[in-house]
Coordinates of C-alpha atoms in Angstrom, one line a residue:
X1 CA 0.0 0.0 0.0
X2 CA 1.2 3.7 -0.5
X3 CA 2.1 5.4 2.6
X4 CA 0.9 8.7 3.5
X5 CA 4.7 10.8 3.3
X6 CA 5.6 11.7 -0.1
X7 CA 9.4 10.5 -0.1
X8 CA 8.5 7.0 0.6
X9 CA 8.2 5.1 -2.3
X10 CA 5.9 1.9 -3.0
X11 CA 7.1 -1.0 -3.3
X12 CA 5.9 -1.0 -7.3
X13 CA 8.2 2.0 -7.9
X14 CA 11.4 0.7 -5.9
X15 CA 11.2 -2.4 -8.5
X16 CA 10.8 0.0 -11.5
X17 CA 13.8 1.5 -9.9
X18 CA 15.9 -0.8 -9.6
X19 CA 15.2 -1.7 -13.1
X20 CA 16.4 1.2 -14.2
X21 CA 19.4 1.4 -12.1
X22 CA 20.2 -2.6 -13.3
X23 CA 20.3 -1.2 -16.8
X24 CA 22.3 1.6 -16.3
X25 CA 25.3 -0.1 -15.5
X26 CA 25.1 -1.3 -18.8
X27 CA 26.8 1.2 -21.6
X28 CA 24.9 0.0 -24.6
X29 CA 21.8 0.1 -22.1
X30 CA 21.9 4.0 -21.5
X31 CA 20.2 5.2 -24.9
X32 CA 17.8 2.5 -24.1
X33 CA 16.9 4.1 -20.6
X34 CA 16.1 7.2 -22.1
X35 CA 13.6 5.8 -24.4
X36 CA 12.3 3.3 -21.9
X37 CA 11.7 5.5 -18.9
X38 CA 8.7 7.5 -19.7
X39 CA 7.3 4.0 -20.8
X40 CA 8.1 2.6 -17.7
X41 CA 6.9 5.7 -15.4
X42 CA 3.9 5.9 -17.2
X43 CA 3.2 2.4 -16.5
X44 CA 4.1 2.8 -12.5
X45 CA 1.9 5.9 -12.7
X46 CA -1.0 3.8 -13.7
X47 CA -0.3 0.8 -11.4
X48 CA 0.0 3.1 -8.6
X49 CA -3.6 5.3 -9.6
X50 CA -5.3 1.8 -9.9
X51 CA -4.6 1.6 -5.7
X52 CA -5.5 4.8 -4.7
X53 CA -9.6 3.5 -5.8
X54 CA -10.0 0.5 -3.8
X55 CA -13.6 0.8 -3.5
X56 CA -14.6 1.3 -7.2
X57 CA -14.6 -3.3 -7.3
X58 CA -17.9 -3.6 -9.8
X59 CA -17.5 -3.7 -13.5
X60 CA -20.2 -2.5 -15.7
X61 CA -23.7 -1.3 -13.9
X62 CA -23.7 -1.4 -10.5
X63 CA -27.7 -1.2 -10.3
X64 CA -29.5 -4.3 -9.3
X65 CA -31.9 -4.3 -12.5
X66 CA -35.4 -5.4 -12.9
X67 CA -36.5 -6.2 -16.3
X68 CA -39.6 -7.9 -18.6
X69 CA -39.0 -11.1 -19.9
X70 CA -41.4 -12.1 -21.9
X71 CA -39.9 -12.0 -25.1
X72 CA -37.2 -10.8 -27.3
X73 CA -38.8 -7.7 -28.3
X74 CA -41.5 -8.3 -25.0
X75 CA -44.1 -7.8 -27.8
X76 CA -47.1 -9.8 -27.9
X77 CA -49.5 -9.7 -31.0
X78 CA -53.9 -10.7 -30.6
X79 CA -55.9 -11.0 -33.0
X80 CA -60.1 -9.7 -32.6
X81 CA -62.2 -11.1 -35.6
X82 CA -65.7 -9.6 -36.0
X83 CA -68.0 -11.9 -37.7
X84 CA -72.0 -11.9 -38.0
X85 CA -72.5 -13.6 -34.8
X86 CA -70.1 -11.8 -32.6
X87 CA -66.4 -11.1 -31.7
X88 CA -64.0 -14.0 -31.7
X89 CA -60.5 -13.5 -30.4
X90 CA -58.0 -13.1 -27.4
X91 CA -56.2 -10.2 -25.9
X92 CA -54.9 -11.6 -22.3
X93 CA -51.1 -11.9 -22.0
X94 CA -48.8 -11.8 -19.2
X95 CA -44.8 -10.2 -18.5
X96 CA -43.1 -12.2 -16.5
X97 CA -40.8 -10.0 -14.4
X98 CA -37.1 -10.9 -13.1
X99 CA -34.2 -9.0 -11.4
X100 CA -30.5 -9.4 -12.1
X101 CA -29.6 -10.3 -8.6
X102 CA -31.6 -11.5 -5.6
X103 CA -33.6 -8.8 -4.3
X104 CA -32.9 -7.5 -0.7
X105 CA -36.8 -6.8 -0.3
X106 CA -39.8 -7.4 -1.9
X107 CA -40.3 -5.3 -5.0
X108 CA -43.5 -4.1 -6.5
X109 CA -43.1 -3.6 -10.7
X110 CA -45.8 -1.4 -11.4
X111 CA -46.7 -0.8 -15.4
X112 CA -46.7 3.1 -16.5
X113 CA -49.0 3.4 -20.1
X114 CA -47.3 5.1 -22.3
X115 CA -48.8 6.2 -25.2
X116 CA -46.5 8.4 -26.1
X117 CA -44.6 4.9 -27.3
X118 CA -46.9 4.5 -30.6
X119 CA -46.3 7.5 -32.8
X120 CA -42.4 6.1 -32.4
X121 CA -43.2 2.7 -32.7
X122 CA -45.1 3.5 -35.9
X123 CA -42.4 5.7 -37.5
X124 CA -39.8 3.1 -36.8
X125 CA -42.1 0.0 -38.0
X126 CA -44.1 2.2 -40.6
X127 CA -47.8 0.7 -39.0
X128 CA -50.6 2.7 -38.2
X129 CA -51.2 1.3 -34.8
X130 CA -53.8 3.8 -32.3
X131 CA -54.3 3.6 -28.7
X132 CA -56.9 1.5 -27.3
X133 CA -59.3 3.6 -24.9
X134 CA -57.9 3.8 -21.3
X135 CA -61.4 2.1 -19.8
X136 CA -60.8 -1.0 -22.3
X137 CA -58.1 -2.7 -20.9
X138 CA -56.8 -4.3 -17.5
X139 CA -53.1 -4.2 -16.5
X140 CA -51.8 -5.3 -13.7
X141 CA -48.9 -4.7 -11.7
X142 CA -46.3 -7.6 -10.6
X143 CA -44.2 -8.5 -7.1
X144 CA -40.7 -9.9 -6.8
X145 CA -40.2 -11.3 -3.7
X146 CA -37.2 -10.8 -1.3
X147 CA -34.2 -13.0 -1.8
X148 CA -35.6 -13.9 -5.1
X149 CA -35.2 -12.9 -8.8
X150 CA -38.2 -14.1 -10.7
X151 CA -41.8 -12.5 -9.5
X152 CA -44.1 -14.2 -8.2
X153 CA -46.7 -13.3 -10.5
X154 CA -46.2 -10.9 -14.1
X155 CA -47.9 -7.8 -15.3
X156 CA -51.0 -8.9 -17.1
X157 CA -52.9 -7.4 -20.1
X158 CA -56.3 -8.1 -20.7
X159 CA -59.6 -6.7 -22.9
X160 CA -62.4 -8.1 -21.9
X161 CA -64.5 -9.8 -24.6
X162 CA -67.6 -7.3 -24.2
X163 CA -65.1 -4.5 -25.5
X164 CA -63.9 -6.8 -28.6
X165 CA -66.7 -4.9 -30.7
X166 CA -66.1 -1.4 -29.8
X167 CA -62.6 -2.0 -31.5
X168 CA -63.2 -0.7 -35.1
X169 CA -59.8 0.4 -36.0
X170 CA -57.2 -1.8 -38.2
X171 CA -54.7 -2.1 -35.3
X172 CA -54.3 -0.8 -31.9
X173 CA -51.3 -0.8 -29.1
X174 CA -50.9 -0.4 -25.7
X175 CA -47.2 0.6 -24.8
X176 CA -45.5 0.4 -21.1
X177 CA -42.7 0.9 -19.3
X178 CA -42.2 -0.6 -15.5
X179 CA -40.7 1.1 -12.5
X180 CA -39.5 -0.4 -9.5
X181 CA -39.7 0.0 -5.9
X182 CA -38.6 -1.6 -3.0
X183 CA -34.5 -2.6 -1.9
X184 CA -31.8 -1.8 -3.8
X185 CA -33.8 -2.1 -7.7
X186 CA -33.8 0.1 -10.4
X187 CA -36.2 -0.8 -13.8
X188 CA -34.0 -1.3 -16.5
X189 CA -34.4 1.0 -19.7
X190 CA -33.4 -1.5 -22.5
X191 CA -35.8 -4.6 -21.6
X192 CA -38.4 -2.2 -19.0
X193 CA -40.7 -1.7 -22.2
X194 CA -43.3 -3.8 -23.5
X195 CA -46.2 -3.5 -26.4
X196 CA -49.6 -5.4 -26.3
X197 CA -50.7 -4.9 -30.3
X198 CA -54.2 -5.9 -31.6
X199 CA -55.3 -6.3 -35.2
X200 CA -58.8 -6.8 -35.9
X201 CA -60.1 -8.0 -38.8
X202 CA -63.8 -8.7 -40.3
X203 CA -64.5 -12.5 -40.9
X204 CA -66.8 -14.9 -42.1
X205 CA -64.7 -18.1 -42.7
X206 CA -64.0 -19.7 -39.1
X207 CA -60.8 -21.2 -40.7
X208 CA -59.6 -24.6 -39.0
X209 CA -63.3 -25.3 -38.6
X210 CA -64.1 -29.1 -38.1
X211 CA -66.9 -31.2 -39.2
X212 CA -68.2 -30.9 -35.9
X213 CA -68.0 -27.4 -36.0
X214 CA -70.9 -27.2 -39.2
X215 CA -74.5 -27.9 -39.5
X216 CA -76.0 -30.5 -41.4
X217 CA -75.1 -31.5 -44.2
X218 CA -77.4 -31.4 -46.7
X219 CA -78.4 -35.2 -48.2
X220 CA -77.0 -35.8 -51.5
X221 CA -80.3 -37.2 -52.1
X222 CA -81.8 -33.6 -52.1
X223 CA -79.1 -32.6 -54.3
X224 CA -80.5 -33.8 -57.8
X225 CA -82.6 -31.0 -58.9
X226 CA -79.2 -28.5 -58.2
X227 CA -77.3 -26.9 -61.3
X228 CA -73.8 -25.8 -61.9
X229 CA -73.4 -24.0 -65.5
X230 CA -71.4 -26.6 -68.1
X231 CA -71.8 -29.1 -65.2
X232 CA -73.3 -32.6 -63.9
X233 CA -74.7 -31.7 -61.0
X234 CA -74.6 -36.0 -60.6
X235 CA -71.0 -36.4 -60.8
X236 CA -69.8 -34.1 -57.4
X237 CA -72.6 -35.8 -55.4
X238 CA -72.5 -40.0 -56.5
X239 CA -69.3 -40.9 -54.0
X240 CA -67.5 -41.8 -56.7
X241 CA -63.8 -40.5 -56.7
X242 CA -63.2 -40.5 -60.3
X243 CA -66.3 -38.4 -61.5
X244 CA -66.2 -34.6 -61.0
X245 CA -65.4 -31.7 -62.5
X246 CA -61.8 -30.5 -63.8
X247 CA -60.8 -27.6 -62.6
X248 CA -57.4 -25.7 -63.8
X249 CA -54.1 -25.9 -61.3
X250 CA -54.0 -22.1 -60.7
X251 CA -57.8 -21.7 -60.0
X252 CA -61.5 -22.5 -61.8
X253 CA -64.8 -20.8 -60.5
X254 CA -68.2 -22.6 -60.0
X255 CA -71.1 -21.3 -59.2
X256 CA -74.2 -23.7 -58.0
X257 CA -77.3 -23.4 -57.9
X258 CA -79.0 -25.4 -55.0
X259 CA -83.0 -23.4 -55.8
X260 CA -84.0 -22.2 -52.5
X261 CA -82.4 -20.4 -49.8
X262 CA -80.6 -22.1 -47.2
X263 CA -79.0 -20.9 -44.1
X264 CA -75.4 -22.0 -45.4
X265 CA -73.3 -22.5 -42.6
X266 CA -70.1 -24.3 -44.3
X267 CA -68.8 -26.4 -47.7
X268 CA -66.6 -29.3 -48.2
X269 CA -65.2 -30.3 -51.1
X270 CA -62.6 -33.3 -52.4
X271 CA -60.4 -33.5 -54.3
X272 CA -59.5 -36.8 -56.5
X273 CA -56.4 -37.8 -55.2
X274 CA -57.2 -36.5 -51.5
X275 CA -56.1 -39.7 -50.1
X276 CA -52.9 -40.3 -51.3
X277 CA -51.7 -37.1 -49.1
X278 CA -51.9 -33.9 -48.1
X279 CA -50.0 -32.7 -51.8
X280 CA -52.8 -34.1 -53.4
X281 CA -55.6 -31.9 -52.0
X282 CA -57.0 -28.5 -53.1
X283 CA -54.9 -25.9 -52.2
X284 CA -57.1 -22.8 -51.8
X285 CA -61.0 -22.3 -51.8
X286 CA -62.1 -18.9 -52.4
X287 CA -66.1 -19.2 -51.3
X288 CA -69.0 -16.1 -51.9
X289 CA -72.8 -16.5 -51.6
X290 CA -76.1 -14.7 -52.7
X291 CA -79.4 -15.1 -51.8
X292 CA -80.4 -13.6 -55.7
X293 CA -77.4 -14.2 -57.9
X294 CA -76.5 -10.3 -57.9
X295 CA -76.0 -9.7 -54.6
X296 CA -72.4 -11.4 -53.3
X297 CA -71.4 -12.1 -50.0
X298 CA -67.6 -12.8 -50.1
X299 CA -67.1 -14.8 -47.0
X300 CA -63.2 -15.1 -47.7
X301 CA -60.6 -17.7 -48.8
X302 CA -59.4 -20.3 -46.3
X303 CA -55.9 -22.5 -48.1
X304 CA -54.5 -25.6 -47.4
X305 CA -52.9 -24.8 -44.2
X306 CA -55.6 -24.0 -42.6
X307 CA -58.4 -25.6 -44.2
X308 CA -59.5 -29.0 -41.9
X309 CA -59.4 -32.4 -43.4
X310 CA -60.7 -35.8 -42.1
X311 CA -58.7 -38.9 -42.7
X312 CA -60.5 -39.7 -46.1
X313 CA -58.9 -36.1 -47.6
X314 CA -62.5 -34.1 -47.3
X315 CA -61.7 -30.6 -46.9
X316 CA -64.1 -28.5 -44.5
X317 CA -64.8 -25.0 -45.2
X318 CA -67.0 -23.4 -42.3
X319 CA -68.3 -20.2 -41.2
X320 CA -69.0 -18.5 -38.1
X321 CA -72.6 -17.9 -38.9
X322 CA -75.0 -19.1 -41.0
X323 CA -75.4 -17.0 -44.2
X324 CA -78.8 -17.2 -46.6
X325 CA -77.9 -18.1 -49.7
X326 CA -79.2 -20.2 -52.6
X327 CA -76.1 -19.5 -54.9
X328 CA -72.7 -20.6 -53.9
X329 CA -69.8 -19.4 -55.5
X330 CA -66.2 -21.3 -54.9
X331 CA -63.1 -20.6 -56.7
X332 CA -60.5 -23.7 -56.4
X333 CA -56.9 -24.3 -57.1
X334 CA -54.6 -27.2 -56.5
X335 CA -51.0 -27.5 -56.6
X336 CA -50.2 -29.9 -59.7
X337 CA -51.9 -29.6 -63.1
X338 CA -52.8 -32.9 -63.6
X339 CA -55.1 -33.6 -60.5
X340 CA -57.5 -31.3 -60.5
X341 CA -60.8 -33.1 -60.6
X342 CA -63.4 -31.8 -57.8
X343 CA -64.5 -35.0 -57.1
X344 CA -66.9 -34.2 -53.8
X345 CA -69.4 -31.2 -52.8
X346 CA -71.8 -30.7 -50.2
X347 CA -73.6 -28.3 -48.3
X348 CA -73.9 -27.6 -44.6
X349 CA -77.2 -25.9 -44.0
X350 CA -79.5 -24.9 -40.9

C-alpha cells in the first residue's frame, strides 16, 4: 500500500527503480533508458492510480436491475375477428418479471402506459397502430419477492370480450414501461418496455373449422334438382372418386345453384387424389354466396394450411354464422396440373 509521506516510495516503484538502475550499469543500455523510462513511469503511474480507488470493485452497472421477460422484443401480438354472430378473439397476456440479482426486499413492478410509445413505434415499424381507450383494458402490476429474482406473478394485459366490438380500428397498441420499488432495484431502460398490439379483422370463414363445428349436411339425395353452369350436377354428389369436374391448377370458379335459400353455414369439397396425401388436396378455396345471384357475400378464402381435413382427404370449409344463400360461388386451385378433378361437394345448411 502507498504510505501517506511523499518520499517513501511503494514497493511498485522501488522495483521500476531498480530496473532502471540494473540497466544503467550497462553502456549500450543508457540510450535505451532514455527511451524506456517515460514508458516505464507511465506504466508505474497507472499501477499506482489503480490503488489509490480500492472501492470502485464492480464492473459495468452497479444497479441491481429489474427487467420484462417475456420476449425478445416483449411484444405480444392478438388477433379480434368480428364476424355476423359476434367477436371472436383473445387479448390476455402476461410479462413475467425478473431481477438481475436476488432482491434485498420485496419489489413491487408497477406498469406506466405510455402512449406516447406509438407514434415512435409507428415511424420506426411504418404501422398505423392507435391507442386502445384507457377504460378498455386491465393491466396489472407484478411483485418480486425478497431473496428472489423471478416475480411471483407478471404484469397482465387483458380486454375483456364485451369490449372486442367497440374496436373498429385496423390495429391498436398499448405501450409500457415498469418502474421499480422496493431494496436496492432500479427498472431497467433496455428490456423495462413492453407493447400489447391488436389487429382486428372482419371474418366470415371460421378457418380450421371441423366437421363438428358445421350444421348439417345437406343429403346428396336432395341434391338432384341443383345446377352448376357446363356441369353434372350428378358427378360431385355420386361418391365416386373419379367423376367430378376439372378444374385448372391455378384456380376454376363454380357457381351452384342449390333453388332455395338455405342458411349455409359451411362447404366441403374433395379432391381426387385427397387420399394419397396432403400434396394431393385442393390448395385454396375462395367461397362467396347470394341469396339472388346479384347480390355477393364474399365470406373469404381459407388455403390448405388451414383448411380442416378428415382422414378420407374431405376438406371443410366453415363459417362462423349461417349465411342465406341459394347461390354458392367457390373458386379452387390445387397444386399440380394434372389432379385437378373436384370429385366431392356438399352443403352444410341450418
Amino acid at each position: 500500500m502507498r504510505e501517506n509521506s511523499i518520499g517513501v516510495l511503494t514497493q511498485r516503484e522501488h522495483s521500476f527503480e531498480n530496473l532502471l538502475l540494473t540497466l544503467s550499469t550497462n553502456k549500450n543500455m543508457k540510450k535505451l533508458i532514455l527511451f524506456l523510462a517515460p514508458l516505464l513511469g507511465l506504466t508505474a503511474f497507472s499501477f499506482t492510480s489503480c490503488s489509490d480507488n480500492e472501492t470502485y470493485d464492480v464492473c459495468g452497472n452497479p444497479d441491481n436491475l429489474v427487467y420484462l421477460s417475456a420476449n425478445a422484443t416483449n411484444t405480444y401480438n392478438c388477433k379480434v375477428v368480428h364476424t355476423p354472430v359476434g367477436e371472436f378473439g383473445d387479448v390476455d397476456v402476461k410479462f413475467p418479471v425478473k431481477i438481475q440479482r436476488a432482491a434485498t426486499a420485496d419489489i413491487t413492478v408497477k406498469p406506466i402506459i405510455d402512449n406516447s410509445m406509438i407514434d415512435a413505434y409507428n415511424t420506426a415499424h411504418n404501422t398505423k397502430y392507435v391507442a386502445v381507450p384507457d377504460n378498455m383494458f386491465n393491466i396489472t402490476s407484478a411483485t418480486i419477492l425478497r431473496d428472489t429474482i423471478a416475480g411471483k406473478d407478471s404484469i397482465e394485459v387483458s380486454i375483456d370480450k364485451a369490449n372486442f366490438a367497440s374496436l373498429t380500428e385496423a390495429g391498436y397498441m398499448i405501450p409500457f414501461t415498469i418502474e421499480a420499488t422496493g431494496g436496492d432495484s432500479k427498472a431497467s431502460e433496455d428490456r423495462g418496455t413492453g407493447y400489447v398490439i391488436i389487429t382486428t379483422s372482419t371474418e366470415l370463414i371460421h378457418k380450421g373449422a371441423t366437421r363438428d363445428q358445421l350444421p348439417p349436411v345437406i343429403p346428396r339425395t336432395s341434391m338432384g334438382t341443383w345446377t352448376c353452369e357446363g356441369q353434372n350436377i350428378s358427378k360431385v354428389s355420386d361418391g365416386n372418386g373419379y367423376s367430378g369436374w376439372s378444374y385448372d391448377y391455378s384456380g376454376s370458379t363454380f357457381i351452384i345453384d342449390v333453388k332455395e335459400v338455405k342458411k349455409v353455414g359451411g362447404i366441403s369439397v374433395w379432391n381426387r387424389y385427397a387420399p394419397y396425401g396432403t400434396p394431393y388436396r385442393i390448395t385454396s378455396v375462395e367461397l362467396s354466396l347470394s341469396a339472388d345471384g346479384t347480390n355477393w357475400t364474399d365470406c373469404g378464402t381459407e388455403t390448405l394450411s388451414e383448411m380442416y381435413a378428415d382422414s378420407n382427404g374431405y376438406q371443410y370449409v366453415g363459417l362462423y354464422g349461417a349465411v342465406a344463400a341459394r347461390y354458392i360461388k367457390i373458386k379452387i386451385a390445387t397444386r399440380y396440373s394434372w389432379d385437378g378433378l373436384l370429385a366431392e361437394f356438399r352443403v352444410f345448411a341450418e
